[in-house]
Tab-separated table of N, CA and C in Angstrom:
chain	number	residue	atom	x	y	z
U	37	MET	N	54.850	114.726	108.107
U	37	MET	CA	55.882	115.132	106.984
U	37	MET	C	57.104	115.224	107.938
U	38	THR	N	58.342	114.654	107.342
U	38	THR	CA	59.377	114.602	108.227
U	38	THR	C	60.486	115.815	107.624
U	39	THR	N	61.029	116.619	108.448
U	39	THR	CA	62.171	117.494	107.899
U	39	THR	C	63.017	116.861	107.453
U	40	ARG	N	63.606	117.664	106.703
U	40	ARG	CA	65.466	117.028	106.394
U	40	ARG	C	66.271	117.491	107.084
U	41	ASP	N	67.285	116.789	107.089
U	41	ASP	CA	68.295	116.765	107.813
U	41	ASP	C	69.294	118.056	107.487
U	42	ARG	N	69.961	118.698	107.834
U	42	ARG	CA	70.219	119.825	107.040
U	42	ARG	C	71.852	120.415	108.220
U	43	ASP	N	72.726	120.782	107.855
U	43	ASP	CA	73.857	121.219	108.342
U	43	ASP	C	73.720	122.690	108.449
U	44	GLU	N	74.986	123.128	109.107
U	44	GLU	CA	74.922	124.800	109.546
U	44	GLU	C	74.626	125.399	108.125
U	45	GLN	N	75.345	125.278	106.996
U	45	GLN	CA	74.971	125.698	105.778
U	45	GLN	C	73.672	125.801	104.986
U	46	GLY	N	72.708	125.093	105.394
U	46	GLY	CA	71.559	124.726	105.213
U	46	GLY	C	71.540	123.687	104.039
U	47	ARG	N	72.545	122.869	103.547
U	47	ARG	CA	72.722	121.684	102.692
U	47	ARG	C	72.354	120.357	103.380
U	48	PRO	N	71.746	119.569	102.668
U	48	PRO	CA	71.146	118.231	102.968
U	48	PRO	C	72.088	117.377	103.437
U	49	ARG	N	71.612	116.780	104.505
U	49	ARG	CA	72.773	115.788	104.795
U	49	ARG	C	72.123	114.750	105.055
U	50	ASN	N	72.521	113.356	104.933
U	50	ASN	CA	71.874	112.087	104.871
U	50	ASN	C	72.123	111.717	106.516
U	51	ALA	N	71.293	111.780	107.367
U	51	ALA	CA	71.401	111.064	108.563
U	51	ALA	C	70.455	109.934	109.007
U	52	ARG	N	69.945	109.689	107.706
U	52	ARG	CA	69.306	108.545	107.778
U	52	ARG	C	70.015	107.056	107.822
U	53	PRO	N	69.858	106.249	108.732
U	53	PRO	CA	70.258	104.844	108.971
U	53	PRO	C	70.120	104.073	107.922
U	54	ARG	N	71.245	103.168	107.526
U	54	ARG	CA	71.458	102.581	106.372
U	54	ARG	C	71.737	101.028	106.684
U	55	ASP	N	71.456	100.049	105.894
U	55	ASP	CA	71.651	98.520	106.125
U	55	ASP	C	73.103	98.366	105.629
U	56	GLU	N	73.758	97.282	105.683
U	56	GLU	CA	75.040	96.836	105.148
U	56	GLU	C	75.169	97.142	103.659
U	57	TYR	N	74.236	97.054	103.043
U	57	TYR	CA	73.976	97.175	101.543
U	57	TYR	C	73.768	98.581	100.990
U	58	GLY	N	73.471	99.570	101.997
U	58	GLY	CA	73.402	100.917	102.068
U	58	GLY	C	72.116	101.130	101.743
U	59	ARG	N	71.168	100.245	101.860
U	59	ARG	CA	69.670	100.952	101.604
U	59	ARG	C	69.064	101.514	102.857
U	60	PRO	N	68.222	102.848	102.713
U	60	PRO	CA	67.549	103.600	103.979
U	60	PRO	C	67.108	102.416	104.579
U	61	LEU	N	66.965	102.863	105.916
U	61	LEU	CA	66.528	102.182	106.949
U	61	LEU	C	65.415	103.184	107.719
U	62	PRO	N	64.347	103.007	108.461
U	62	PRO	CA	63.477	103.938	108.643
U	62	PRO	C	64.158	104.535	109.931
U	63	TYR	N	64.051	105.790	110.130
U	63	TYR	CA	64.446	106.940	111.051
U	63	TYR	C	64.657	105.965	112.466
U	64	GLY	N	65.645	106.098	113.200
U	64	GLY	CA	65.298	105.318	114.779
U	64	GLY	C	65.865	103.924	114.775
U	65	SER	N	66.183	103.368	113.603
U	65	SER	CA	66.573	101.981	113.435
U	65	SER	C	68.345	102.002	113.796
U	66	ALA	N	69.046	100.982	114.033
U	66	ALA	CA	70.006	100.954	114.632
U	66	ALA	C	71.106	101.146	113.299
U	67	GLY	N	71.058	100.220	112.260
U	67	GLY	CA	71.732	100.200	110.824
U	67	GLY	C	73.127	100.074	111.448
U	68	VAL	N	74.130	100.303	110.050
U	68	VAL	CA	75.423	100.039	110.442
U	68	VAL	C	76.553	101.657	110.508
U	69	PRO	N	77.241	101.483	110.964
U	69	PRO	CA	78.321	102.927	111.070
U	69	PRO	C	78.105	103.357	109.783
U	70	ARG	N	78.216	104.798	109.861
U	70	ARG	CA	78.410	105.534	108.437
U	70	ARG	C	79.671	106.654	108.421
U	71	VAL	N	79.942	106.657	107.161
U	71	VAL	CA	80.894	107.567	107.226
U	71	VAL	C	80.397	108.836	107.270
U	72	PRO	N	81.142	109.789	108.286
U	72	PRO	CA	80.733	110.788	108.520
U	72	PRO	C	80.607	112.071	107.183
U	73	ASP	N	79.940	112.811	107.782
U	73	ASP	CA	79.541	113.958	106.381
U	73	ASP	C	80.883	114.752	105.897
U	74	ASP	N	81.674	114.867	106.922
U	74	ASP	CA	82.792	115.633	107.163
U	74	ASP	C	83.864	114.877	107.002
U	75	TYR	N	84.108	113.620	106.640
U	75	TYR	CA	85.062	112.715	105.999
U	75	TYR	C	85.924	113.582	105.000
U	76	ALA	N	87.225	113.597	105.307
U	76	ALA	CA	87.762	114.062	104.301
U	76	ALA	C	89.383	113.229	104.320
U	77	PRO	N	89.453	112.116	103.618
U	77	PRO	CA	90.254	111.324	103.954
U	77	PRO	C	91.679	111.445	103.284
U	78	SER	N	92.890	111.457	103.585
U	78	SER	CA	94.231	111.236	102.531
U	78	SER	C	93.794	110.195	101.751
U	79	THR	N	94.889	110.192	100.658
U	79	THR	CA	94.726	109.315	99.699
U	79	THR	C	95.114	107.874	100.472
U	80	GLU	N	96.192	107.626	101.351
U	80	GLU	CA	96.261	106.509	101.933
U	80	GLU	C	95.090	105.847	102.547
U	81	GLN	N	94.499	106.967	103.714
U	81	GLN	CA	93.569	106.683	104.571
U	81	GLN	C	92.147	105.997	103.245
U	82	ALA	N	92.065	106.677	102.318
U	82	ALA	CA	90.817	106.504	101.439
U	82	ALA	C	90.973	105.251	101.059
U	83	LEU	N	92.104	104.664	100.367
U	83	LEU	CA	92.403	103.767	99.758
U	83	LEU	C	92.230	102.446	100.809
U	84	ALA	N	92.945	102.681	102.384
U	84	ALA	CA	92.655	101.545	103.126
U	84	ALA	C	91.435	101.498	103.565
U	85	ASP	N	90.478	102.226	103.617
U	85	ASP	CA	89.144	102.336	104.114
U	85	ASP	C	88.311	101.720	103.022
U	86	ALA	N	88.575	102.375	101.911
U	86	ALA	CA	87.705	101.335	100.797
U	86	ALA	C	88.121	99.737	100.771
U	87	ARG	N	89.196	99.663	100.395
U	87	ARG	CA	89.449	98.342	100.385
U	87	ARG	C	88.939	97.511	101.614
U	88	GLU	N	88.856	98.002	103.238
U	88	GLU	CA	88.340	97.436	103.983
U	88	GLU	C	86.533	97.144	104.008
U	89	GLN	N	85.981	98.335	103.279
U	89	GLN	CA	84.610	98.500	103.055
U	89	GLN	C	84.262	96.882	101.785
U	90	LEU	N	85.124	96.813	100.701
U	90	LEU	CA	85.160	96.238	99.736
U	90	LEU	C	85.154	94.862	100.234
U	91	ALA	N	86.144	94.530	101.194
U	91	ALA	CA	86.428	93.309	101.563
U	91	ALA	C	85.438	92.727	102.622
U	92	ALA	N	84.810	93.633	103.536
U	92	ALA	CA	83.325	93.234	104.159
U	92	ALA	C	82.076	93.066	103.224
U	93	GLY	N	82.383	93.238	101.793
U	93	GLY	CA	81.279	92.818	100.796
U	93	GLY	C	80.029	94.489	101.110
U	94	ARG	N	80.866	95.366	101.449
U	94	ARG	CA	79.997	96.799	101.545
U	94	ARG	C	80.645	98.037	100.470
U	95	PRO	N	79.953	97.622	99.090
U	95	PRO	CA	80.593	98.578	98.516
U	95	PRO	C	79.582	99.878	98.373
U	96	PHE	N	78.563	100.204	98.883
U	96	PHE	CA	78.173	101.292	99.123
U	96	PHE	C	78.774	102.018	100.182
U	97	HIS	N	79.508	101.653	101.372
U	97	HIS	CA	80.205	102.114	101.998
U	97	HIS	C	81.384	102.650	101.754
U	98	ALA	N	82.076	101.614	100.784
U	98	ALA	CA	83.453	101.655	100.036
U	98	ALA	C	83.585	103.267	99.221
U	99	HIS	N	82.082	103.021	98.243
U	99	HIS	CA	81.562	104.434	97.782
U	99	HIS	C	81.562	105.831	98.424
U	100	GLU	N	81.227	105.806	99.670
U	100	GLU	CA	81.315	106.747	100.325
U	100	GLU	C	82.567	107.280	101.118
U	101	VAL	N	83.227	106.458	101.143
U	101	VAL	CA	84.675	106.551	101.556
U	101	VAL	C	85.538	107.707	100.233
U	102	LEU	N	85.004	106.479	99.016
U	102	LEU	CA	85.723	107.264	98.126
U	102	LEU	C	85.093	108.780	97.607
U	103	GLU	N	83.850	109.091	97.748
U	103	GLU	CA	83.538	110.101	97.717
U	103	GLU	C	84.023	111.008	98.471
U	104	GLY	N	84.339	110.679	99.748
U	104	GLY	CA	84.785	111.576	100.829
U	104	GLY	C	86.278	112.201	100.229
U	105	ARG	N	87.134	111.203	99.506
U	105	ARG	CA	88.343	111.637	99.004
U	105	ARG	C	87.878	112.545	97.605
U	106	TRP	N	87.204	112.104	96.768
U	106	TRP	CA	87.003	113.113	95.817
U	106	TRP	C	86.538	114.365	96.114
U	107	LYS	N	85.751	114.796	97.044
U	107	LYS	CA	85.228	116.328	97.682
U	107	LYS	C	86.948	116.904	97.809
U	108	CYS	N	87.776	116.467	98.263
U	108	CYS	CA	88.586	116.985	99.029
U	108	CYS	C	89.854	116.932	98.297
U	109	ALA	N	90.119	116.113	97.129
U	109	ALA	CA	91.371	115.803	96.465
U	109	ALA	C	91.743	116.894	95.577
U	110	PRO	N	93.139	117.030	95.305
U	110	PRO	CA	93.464	118.073	94.060
U	110	PRO	C	92.516	117.947	92.734
U	111	GLU	N	92.378	118.805	92.207
U	111	GLU	CA	91.352	118.849	91.148
U	111	GLU	C	91.940	117.916	90.191
U	112	HIS	N	93.273	117.664	89.941
U	112	HIS	CA	93.811	116.628	88.494
U	112	HIS	C	93.560	114.823	89.365
U	113	GLU	N	93.152	114.847	90.335
U	113	GLU	CA	92.942	113.402	90.793
U	113	GLU	C	91.124	113.413	91.133
U	114	ARG	N	90.392	114.425	90.929
U	114	ARG	CA	88.742	114.472	91.264
U	114	ARG	C	88.171	113.374	90.246
U	115	ASP	N	88.565	113.220	88.824
U	115	ASP	CA	87.931	112.098	88.122
U	115	ASP	C	88.347	110.735	88.528
U	116	LEU	N	89.422	110.903	88.889
U	116	LEU	CA	89.761	109.308	89.517
U	116	LEU	C	89.003	108.840	90.499
U	117	TRP	N	88.950	109.346	91.393
U	117	TRP	CA	88.003	109.212	92.750
U	117	TRP	C	86.608	108.696	92.131
U	118	GLN	N	86.246	110.183	91.399
U	118	GLN	CA	84.758	110.233	91.277
U	118	GLN	C	84.551	108.671	90.540
U	119	GLY	N	85.549	108.303	89.254
U	119	GLY	CA	84.899	107.197	88.904
U	119	GLY	C	85.445	106.032	89.664
U	120	LEU	N	86.250	105.786	90.767
U	120	LEU	CA	86.242	104.494	91.655
U	120	LEU	C	84.868	104.665	92.342
U	121	ALA	N	84.475	105.831	92.762
U	121	ALA	CA	83.027	105.970	93.496
U	121	ALA	C	82.163	105.218	92.920
U	122	GLN	N	82.386	105.690	91.345
U	122	GLN	CA	80.889	105.099	90.659
U	122	GLN	C	81.003	103.534	90.526
U	123	ILE	N	82.366	103.120	90.398
U	123	ILE	CA	82.232	101.754	90.553
U	123	ILE	C	81.822	101.273	91.465
U	124	CYS	N	82.002	101.585	93.026
U	124	CYS	CA	81.576	101.250	93.968
U	124	CYS	C	79.752	101.396	93.994
U	125	VAL	N	79.491	102.406	93.399
U	125	VAL	CA	77.968	102.292	93.236
U	125	VAL	C	77.557	101.253	92.258
U	126	GLY	N	78.194	101.034	91.107
U	126	GLY	CA	77.519	99.913	90.418
U	126	GLY	C	77.655	98.617	90.962
U	127	LEU	N	78.750	98.162	92.037
U	127	LEU	CA	78.602	97.127	92.518
U	127	LEU	C	77.466	97.102	93.514
U	128	THR	N	77.199	98.234	94.013
U	128	THR	CA	75.975	98.528	95.047
U	128	THR	C	74.674	97.971	94.224
U	129	HIS	N	74.261	98.441	93.356
U	129	HIS	CA	73.402	98.135	92.409
U	129	HIS	C	73.501	96.848	92.067
U	130	LEU	N	74.331	96.003	91.544
U	130	LEU	CA	74.504	94.700	91.435
U	130	LEU	C	73.974	93.829	92.522
U	131	GLN	N	74.667	94.306	93.881
U	131	GLN	CA	74.186	93.205	94.968
U	131	GLN	C	72.373	93.830	95.344
U	132	ARG	N	72.220	94.847	94.940
U	132	ARG	CA	70.842	95.046	95.234
U	132	ARG	C	69.541	94.551	94.250
U	133	GLY	N	70.683	93.935	92.987
U	133	GLY	CA	69.509	93.342	91.925
U	133	GLY	C	69.075	94.270	91.056
U	134	ASN	N	69.392	95.490	90.864
U	134	ASN	CA	69.189	96.253	89.539
U	134	ASN	C	70.710	96.564	88.807
U	135	ALA	N	70.440	95.392	88.074
U	135	ALA	CA	71.322	94.961	87.221
U	135	ALA	C	71.921	96.095	85.842
U	136	ARG	N	70.816	96.539	85.409
U	136	ARG	CA	70.699	97.911	84.522
U	136	ARG	C	71.531	99.225	85.112
U	137	GLY	N	71.197	99.324	86.115
U	137	GLY	CA	71.980	100.624	86.916
U	137	GLY	C	73.396	100.111	87.258
U	138	ALA	N	73.800	98.849	87.602
U	138	ALA	CA	74.871	98.562	87.820
U	138	ALA	C	75.725	98.816	86.602
U	139	VAL	N	75.440	98.173	85.462
U	139	VAL	CA	76.351	97.936	84.266
U	139	VAL	C	76.436	99.664	83.814
U	140	THR	N	75.302	100.549	83.681
U	140	THR	CA	75.779	101.757	83.505
U	140	THR	C	76.753	102.536	84.364
U	141	LEU	N	76.486	102.411	85.993
U	141	LEU	CA	77.560	102.988	86.429
U	141	LEU	C	79.085	102.413	86.365
U	142	LEU	N	78.965	100.987	86.430
U	142	LEU	CA	80.356	100.623	86.431
U	142	LEU	C	81.344	100.946	84.797
U	143	ALA	N	80.336	100.933	84.011
U	143	ALA	CA	80.881	101.723	82.933
U	143	ALA	C	81.392	103.182	82.792
U	144	ARG	N	80.377	103.719	83.294
U	144	ARG	CA	80.907	105.109	83.440
U	144	ARG	C	82.021	105.460	84.607
U	145	GLY	N	82.124	104.955	85.439
U	145	GLY	CA	83.592	104.490	86.473
U	145	GLY	C	84.404	104.449	85.801
U	146	ALA	N	84.363	103.228	85.192
U	146	ALA	CA	85.330	102.466	84.554
U	146	ALA	C	86.010	103.675	83.479
U	147	ALA	N	85.358	104.038	82.701
U	147	ALA	CA	85.847	105.244	81.828
U	147	ALA	C	86.640	106.376	82.341
U	148	LYS	N	86.243	107.058	83.236
U	148	LYS	CA	86.994	107.689	84.296
U	148	LYS	C	88.289	107.081	84.601
U	149	VAL	N	88.000	106.105	85.305
U	149	VAL	CA	89.326	105.641	85.908
U	149	VAL	C	90.446	104.806	84.873
U	150	GLN	N	90.110	104.583	83.566
U	150	GLN	CA	90.974	104.093	82.500
U	150	GLN	C	91.535	105.588	82.104
U	151	ALA	N	90.840	106.521	82.076
U	151	ALA	CA	91.489	107.722	81.242
U	151	ALA	C	92.962	108.120	82.145
U	152	TYR	N	93.146	107.223	83.304
U	152	TYR	CA	94.653	107.827	84.303
U	152	TYR	C	95.414	106.692	83.982
U	153	GLY	N	95.318	106.189	83.057
U	153	GLY	CA	96.104	104.812	82.642
U	153	GLY	C	96.566	103.734	83.559
U	154	MET	N	98.037	103.538	83.384
U	154	MET	CA	98.267	102.519	84.655
U	154	MET	C	98.901	103.292	85.951
U	155	PRO	N	98.535	102.569	86.784
U	155	PRO	CA	98.012	101.522	87.096
U	155	PRO	C	96.552	101.180	87.582
U	156	TYR	N	95.662	102.515	87.093
U	156	TYR	CA	94.229	102.257	87.759
U	156	TYR	C	93.483	101.546	86.514
U	157	GLU	N	94.114	101.183	85.221
U	157	GLU	CA	93.408	100.864	84.101
U	157	GLU	C	93.003	99.283	84.523
U	158	PRO	N	93.561	98.710	84.906
U	158	PRO	CA	93.056	97.586	85.460
U	158	PRO	C	91.980	97.071	86.189
U	159	VAL	N	91.753	98.058	86.974
U	159	VAL	CA	90.308	98.429	87.694
U	159	VAL	C	89.307	98.736	86.993
U	160	GLY	N	89.420	99.717	86.124
U	160	GLY	CA	88.365	100.174	84.924
U	160	GLY	C	88.227	98.829	84.497
U	161	ARG	N	89.187	98.086	83.818
U	161	ARG	CA	88.842	96.843	82.681
U	161	ARG	C	88.119	95.934	83.421
U	162	VAL	N	88.534	95.656	85.014
U	162	VAL	CA	87.632	94.851	85.670
U	162	VAL	C	86.032	95.168	85.461
U	163	ALA	N	86.009	96.369	85.839
U	163	ALA	CA	84.727	97.078	85.507
U	163	ALA	C	83.982	96.700	84.624
U	164	THR	N	84.664	96.979	83.253
U	164	THR	CA	83.700	97.102	82.402
U	164	THR	C	83.587	95.234	82.188
U	165	GLU	N	83.960	94.326	82.428
U	165	GLU	CA	84.140	93.256	82.043
U	165	GLU	C	83.004	92.459	82.796
U	166	LEU	N	82.568	93.380	84.093
U	166	LEU	CA	81.384	92.920	84.714
U	166	LEU	C	80.037	93.195	83.762
U	167	ARG	N	78.938	91.894	84.230
U	167	ARG	CA	77.822	91.651	83.156
U	167	ARG	C	76.597	91.971	83.999
U	168	GLN	N	75.533	92.559	83.854
U	168	GLN	CA	74.227	92.229	84.545
U	168	GLN	C	73.763	91.039	85.292
U	169	ASP	N	74.551	89.598	84.700
U	169	ASP	CA	74.439	88.549	85.623
U	169	ASP	C	75.504	88.067	86.701
U	170	SER	N	76.661	89.208	86.315
U	170	SER	CA	77.525	89.011	87.256
U	170	SER	C	77.382	88.804	88.814
U	171	ASP	N	77.965	87.678	89.501
U	171	ASP	CA	77.761	87.375	90.954
U	171	ASP	C	78.081	88.629	91.994
U	172	PRO	N	77.498	89.232	92.589
U	172	PRO	CA	78.010	90.397	93.203
U	172	PRO	C	79.001	90.025	93.807
U	173	GLU	N	79.168	89.041	95.123
U	173	GLU	CA	80.162	88.755	95.586
U	173	GLU	C	81.616	88.508	94.713
U	174	GLU	N	81.378	87.652	93.920
U	174	GLU	CA	82.657	87.946	92.624
U	174	GLU	C	83.073	88.921	92.065
U	175	ALA	N	82.083	89.960	91.811
U	175	ALA	CA	82.449	91.199	91.185
U	175	ALA	C	83.205	92.048	91.979
U	176	ILE	N	82.647	92.019	93.403
U	176	ILE	CA	83.281	92.806	94.580
U	176	ILE	C	85.009	92.237	94.586
U	177	ALA	N	84.757	91.283	94.654
U	177	ALA	CA	86.250	90.642	95.006
U	177	ALA	C	87.238	90.892	93.761
U	178	SER	N	86.489	90.760	92.420
U	178	SER	CA	87.723	90.975	91.430
U	178	SER	C	87.983	92.779	91.411
U	179	VAL	N	87.139	93.628	91.867
U	179	VAL	CA	87.301	94.960	91.923
U	179	VAL	C	88.127	95.191	92.914
U	180	LEU	N	87.904	94.638	94.236
U	180	LEU	CA	89.187	94.773	95.491
U	180	LEU	C	90.557	94.095	95.068
U	181	ALA	N	90.414	93.164	94.182
U	181	ALA	CA	91.734	92.730	94.160
U	181	ALA	C	92.745	93.474	93.298
U	182	ALA	N	91.834	94.412	91.974
U	182	ALA	CA	92.494	95.280	91.397
U	182	ALA	C	93.089	96.549	92.027
U	183	LEU	N	92.042	96.933	92.616
U	183	LEU	CA	92.259	98.053	93.797
U	183	LEU	C	93.429	97.971	94.509
U	184	GLU	N	93.679	96.517	95.006
U	184	GLU	CA	94.807	96.288	95.820
U	184	GLU	C	96.180	96.499	95.235
U	185	LYS	N	96.467	96.399	94.301
U	185	LYS	CA	97.430	96.990	93.393
U	185	LYS	C	97.839	98.423	93.479
U	186	ILE	N	96.886	99.157	93.555
U	186	ILE	CA	97.172	100.676	93.348
U	186	ILE	C	97.532	101.161	94.736
U	187	TRP	N	98.788	101.670	94.870
U	187	TRP	CA	99.353	102.301	95.866
U	187	TRP	C	99.343	103.784	96.352
U	188	PRO	N	99.260	104.446	97.603
U	188	PRO	CA	99.204	105.799	97.321
U	188	PRO	C	99.810	106.468	96.471
U	189	GLY	N	101.302	106.154	96.553
U	189	GLY	CA	102.357	106.929	95.619
U	189	GLY	C	102.191	106.913	93.983
U	190	ASP	N	100.794	105.927	93.617
U	190	ASP	CA	100.658	105.944	92.106
U	190	ASP	C	99.806	106.823	91.791
U	191	ILE	N	99.070	107.371	92.776
U	191	ILE	CA	98.563	108.617	92.644
U	191	ILE	C	98.911	110.096	92.634
């Protein structure tokens, strides 16, 4: 039995390597670089890093970036960052062929993002328009295009 990796406070960490789609690989595999557990980006850094990951076709890793911001953001921004992260998880499910899970998470994330109104509403609208049979690459590109219209000063 493998013991779970934990931090100094005893909380579980996920040190298991992942592939470019975020799927777990066996321990000892190379995998792709991961977002560190203690990643706490500024708004600017989170947007830039998430866009970079989406442009590379890696929404799972974009989700990890956005989750890092969600955890350290001011209270009034947390639902926005959580919604953006959920949209990226939805894209990940679409990439992996889990169409039902994709639609569920895209809708959940879109609702949180759209609650913030403009200029975030288009990101949520794009996410709600995606379907179970949406092409993953096109879906990622659509969300990225909408996300590129949001600037740090907007948040």
